[in-house]
Amino acid sequence: QEKGTSLRTCVENYRKLAEGECYIDTAFHLIISDPTAVVLGQELPALVKDGYTSFKVFMTYDDLVLSDKQLLEVFDVARREEALVMVHCEGYDAIRFLTTRLEREGHIAPYYHGVSRPQAVEREATHRAISHAEIVGVPIMIVHVSGREAMEQVRWAQQRGLPVHAETCPQYITLTADDMKGLNMDMSGAKYVCSPPPRDA
């Protein structure tokens, strides 16, 4: 969903793109970037009833980031409608602060993408998402966990009996922060840039 657009229209547009182009059945999960009163009160509940029972929210990225209040509101709809929220957990303001500082110091090689997103940025956001889910009383899925510290937050929540789940991706198992250095801190390291970034632990 792009900000200012209807979630229902977004789904219909993607459905049209898939029609006649797929050899298998397709399904979508939603990305919510603009949780307006209409989206939360009408469109999202109706889409869940239509079978779109999972959706993703982001705690970072200029065009996708939701405020804490917006996260709580989306979580509350998910609780009422018995849907699953997937959460990309990275602290937006911390990333912006670190990125600005690194750029000011001339650190712009791909390797510094990871430096701008240390484990603390993911750990803090993961803990915040878990806390919001606990406040609302809703299960959540933390997506693409990249390191030990975020996983420790998930374990902490699970040990307390909270319905918090997590998944990771192959790049976090096979790559390390050093891969982003490339051959000699050059742009070849950009091949390994992802968010959250590859880590050493």
mmCIF file of N, CA and C in Angstrom, residues 105-156:
data_model
loop_
_atom_site.group_PDB
_atom_site.id
_atom_site.type_symbol
_atom_site.label_atom_id
_atom_site.label_comp_id
_atom_site.label_asym_id
_atom_site.label_seq_id
_atom_site.Cartn_x
_atom_site.Cartn_y
_atom_site.Cartn_z
ATOM 1 N N GLU A 105 30.772 11.792 8.068
ATOM 2 C CA GLU A 105 32.167 11.379 8.234
ATOM 3 C C GLU A 105 32.754 10.772 6.964
ATOM 4 N N GLY A 106 31.951 10.719 5.894
ATOM 5 C CA GLY A 106 32.437 10.193 4.622
ATOM 6 C C GLY A 106 32.404 8.681 4.513
ATOM 7 N N HIS A 107 31.715 8.021 5.411
ATOM 8 C CA HIS A 107 31.626 6.557 5.394
ATOM 9 C C HIS A 107 30.397 6.138 4.587
ATOM 10 N N ILE A 108 30.613 5.951 3.282
ATOM 11 C CA ILE A 108 29.478 5.665 2.401
ATOM 12 C C ILE A 108 29.625 4.353 1.638
ATOM 13 N N ALA A 109 30.675 3.591 1.892
ATOM 14 C CA ALA A 109 30.829 2.285 1.241
ATOM 15 C C ALA A 109 29.724 1.342 1.725
ATOM 16 N N PRO A 110 29.386 0.325 0.934
ATOM 17 C CA PRO A 110 28.316 -0.601 1.332
ATOM 18 C C PRO A 110 28.484 -1.190 2.730
ATOM 19 N N TYR A 111 29.714 -1.388 3.150
ATOM 20 C CA TYR A 111 29.956 -1.961 4.481
ATOM 21 C C TYR A 111 29.252 -1.159 5.580
ATOM 22 N N TYR A 112 29.178 0.149 5.393
ATOM 23 C CA TYR A 112 28.619 1.005 6.443
ATOM 24 C C TYR A 112 27.094 0.921 6.527
ATOM 25 N N HIS A 113 26.493 0.273 5.551
ATOM 26 C CA HIS A 113 25.061 -0.021 5.683
ATOM 27 C C HIS A 113 24.835 -0.822 6.965
ATOM 28 N N GLY A 114 25.689 -1.810 7.196
ATOM 29 C CA GLY A 114 25.579 -2.609 8.411
ATOM 30 C C GLY A 114 25.915 -1.823 9.662
ATOM 31 N N VAL A 115 26.895 -0.934 9.562
ATOM 32 C CA VAL A 115 27.287 -0.119 10.716
ATOM 33 C C VAL A 115 26.137 0.800 11.126
ATOM 34 N N SER A 116 25.351 1.232 10.152
ATOM 35 C CA SER A 116 24.219 2.117 10.455
ATOM 36 C C SER A 116 23.039 1.363 11.060
ATOM 37 N N ARG A 117 23.144 0.050 11.084
ATOM 38 C CA ARG A 117 22.064 -0.790 11.605
ATOM 39 C C ARG A 117 22.635 -1.851 12.545
ATOM 40 N N PRO A 118 23.247 -1.435 13.649
ATOM 41 C CA PRO A 118 23.829 -2.413 14.569
ATOM 42 C C PRO A 118 22.745 -3.262 15.231
ATOM 43 N N GLN A 119 23.192 -4.303 15.904
ATOM 44 C CA GLN A 119 22.226 -5.201 16.540
ATOM 45 C C GLN A 119 21.298 -4.458 17.491
ATOM 46 N N ALA A 120 21.800 -3.419 18.143
ATOM 47 C CA ALA A 120 20.961 -2.675 19.094
ATOM 48 C C ALA A 120 19.731 -2.080 18.415
ATOM 49 N N VAL A 121 19.866 -1.681 17.154
ATOM 50 C CA VAL A 121 18.746 -1.095 16.411
ATOM 51 C C VAL A 121 17.648 -2.140 16.192
ATOM 52 N N GLU A 122 18.061 -3.345 15.859
ATOM 53 C CA GLU A 122 17.091 -4.428 15.653
ATOM 54 C C GLU A 122 16.556 -4.938 16.993
ATOM 55 N N ARG A 123 17.440 -5.049 17.971
ATOM 56 C CA ARG A 123 17.028 -5.539 19.299
ATOM 57 C C ARG A 123 15.978 -4.624 19.920
ATOM 58 N N GLU A 124 16.240 -3.320 19.873
ATOM 59 C CA GLU A 124 15.312 -2.358 20.474
ATOM 60 C C GLU A 124 13.954 -2.411 19.798
ATOM 61 N N ALA A 125 13.957 -2.445 18.471
ATOM 62 C CA ALA A 125 12.689 -2.467 17.739
ATOM 63 C C ALA A 125 11.945 -3.776 17.977
ATOM 64 N N THR A 126 12.679 -4.870 18.050
ATOM 65 C CA THR A 126 12.046 -6.166 18.324
ATOM 66 C C THR A 126 11.380 -6.146 19.696
ATOM 67 N N HIS A 127 12.087 -5.623 20.679
ATOM 68 C CA HIS A 127 11.507 -5.544 22.024
ATOM 69 C C HIS A 127 10.276 -4.630 22.033
ATOM 70 N N ARG A 128 10.360 -3.536 21.297
ATOM 71 C CA ARG A 128 9.229 -2.597 21.254
ATOM 72 C C ARG A 128 8.012 -3.240 20.586
ATOM 73 N N ALA A 129 8.233 -3.956 19.487
ATOM 74 C CA ALA A 129 7.121 -4.637 18.814
ATOM 75 C C ALA A 129 6.491 -5.675 19.735
ATOM 76 N N ILE A 130 7.335 -6.421 20.429
ATOM 77 C CA ILE A 130 6.831 -7.429 21.370
ATOM 78 C C ILE A 130 6.025 -6.762 22.479
ATOM 79 N N SER A 131 6.524 -5.658 23.000
ATOM 80 C CA SER A 131 5.813 -4.952 24.072
ATOM 81 C C SER A 131 4.466 -4.437 23.592
ATOM 82 N N HIS A 132 4.430 -3.892 22.382
ATOM 83 C CA HIS A 132 3.152 -3.421 21.832
ATOM 84 C C HIS A 132 2.172 -4.579 21.669
ATOM 85 N N ALA A 133 2.677 -5.712 21.183
ATOM 86 C CA ALA A 133 1.808 -6.883 21.015
ATOM 87 C C ALA A 133 1.280 -7.366 22.361
ATOM 88 N N GLU A 134 2.132 -7.310 23.378
ATOM 89 C CA GLU A 134 1.696 -7.711 24.718
ATOM 90 C C GLU A 134 0.617 -6.767 25.239
ATOM 91 N N ILE A 135 0.798 -5.473 25.022
ATOM 92 C CA ILE A 135 -0.191 -4.485 25.473
ATOM 93 C C ILE A 135 -1.549 -4.752 24.829
ATOM 94 N N VAL A 136 -1.535 -5.050 23.538
ATOM 95 C CA VAL A 136 -2.786 -5.256 22.797
ATOM 96 C C VAL A 136 -3.339 -6.661 23.008
ATOM 97 N N GLY A 137 -2.430 -7.627 23.221
ATOM 98 C CA GLY A 137 -2.857 -9.014 23.373
ATOM 99 C C GLY A 137 -3.041 -9.708 22.042
ATOM 100 N N VAL A 138 -2.027 -9.593 21.169
ATOM 101 C CA VAL A 138 -2.134 -10.153 19.822
ATOM 102 C C VAL A 138 -0.866 -10.948 19.492
ATOM 103 N N PRO A 139 -0.998 -12.073 18.794
ATOM 104 C CA PRO A 139 0.194 -12.777 18.309
ATOM 105 C C PRO A 139 0.868 -11.971 17.199
ATOM 106 N N ILE A 140 2.195 -12.050 17.128
ATOM 107 C CA ILE A 140 2.924 -11.414 16.028
ATOM 108 C C ILE A 140 4.020 -12.346 15.531
ATOM 109 N N MET A 141 4.467 -12.057 14.319
ATOM 110 C CA MET A 141 5.593 -12.761 13.706
ATOM 111 C C MET A 141 6.681 -11.735 13.416
ATOM 112 N N ILE A 142 7.847 -11.906 14.038
ATOM 113 C CA ILE A 142 8.993 -11.045 13.750
ATOM 114 C C ILE A 142 9.688 -11.634 12.524
ATOM 115 N N VAL A 143 9.794 -10.843 11.467
ATOM 116 C CA VAL A 143 10.332 -11.384 10.215
ATOM 117 C C VAL A 143 11.822 -11.104 10.070
ATOM 118 N N HIS A 144 12.463 -11.956 9.303
ATOM 119 C CA HIS A 144 13.895 -11.935 8.972
ATOM 120 C C HIS A 144 14.787 -11.452 10.114
ATOM 121 N N VAL A 145 14.731 -12.204 11.207
ATOM 122 C CA VAL A 145 15.627 -11.942 12.342
ATOM 123 C C VAL A 145 17.057 -12.197 11.881
ATOM 124 N N SER A 146 17.946 -11.236 12.142
ATOM 125 C CA SER A 146 19.284 -11.329 11.560
ATOM 126 C C SER A 146 20.389 -11.643 12.561
ATOM 127 N N GLY A 147 20.097 -11.583 13.847
ATOM 128 C CA GLY A 147 21.188 -11.789 14.796
ATOM 129 C C GLY A 147 20.718 -12.272 16.152
ATOM 130 N N ARG A 148 21.691 -12.572 16.967
ATOM 131 C CA ARG A 148 21.443 -13.156 18.281
ATOM 132 C C ARG A 148 20.610 -12.245 19.188
ATOM 133 N N GLU A 149 20.899 -10.949 19.184
ATOM 134 C CA GLU A 149 20.254 -10.069 20.158
ATOM 135 C C GLU A 149 18.750 -9.947 19.930
ATOM 136 N N ALA A 150 18.333 -9.869 18.680
ATOM 137 C CA ALA A 150 16.892 -9.837 18.400
ATOM 138 C C ALA A 150 16.260 -11.175 18.770
ATOM 139 N N MET A 151 16.974 -12.264 18.469
ATOM 140 C CA MET A 151 16.443 -13.588 18.807
ATOM 141 C C MET A 151 16.292 -13.754 20.313
ATOM 142 N N GLU A 152 17.192 -13.152 21.072
ATOM 143 C CA GLU A 152 17.076 -13.213 22.533
ATOM 144 C C GLU A 152 15.795 -12.536 23.007
ATOM 145 N N GLN A 153 15.384 -11.475 22.324
ATOM 146 C CA GLN A 153 14.125 -10.817 22.684
ATOM 147 C C GLN A 153 12.936 -11.734 22.404
ATOM 148 N N VAL A 154 13.003 -12.446 21.278
ATOM 149 C CA VAL A 154 11.935 -13.387 20.942
ATOM 150 C C VAL A 154 11.871 -14.495 21.990
ATOM 151 N N ARG A 155 13.027 -15.035 22.354
ATOM 152 C CA ARG A 155 13.053 -16.092 23.379
ATOM 153 C C ARG A 155 12.513 -15.577 24.710
ATOM 154 N N TRP A 156 12.904 -14.358 25.062
ATOM 155 C CA TRP A 156 12.419 -13.742 26.304
ATOM 156 C C TRP A 156 10.894 -13.695 26.303
#
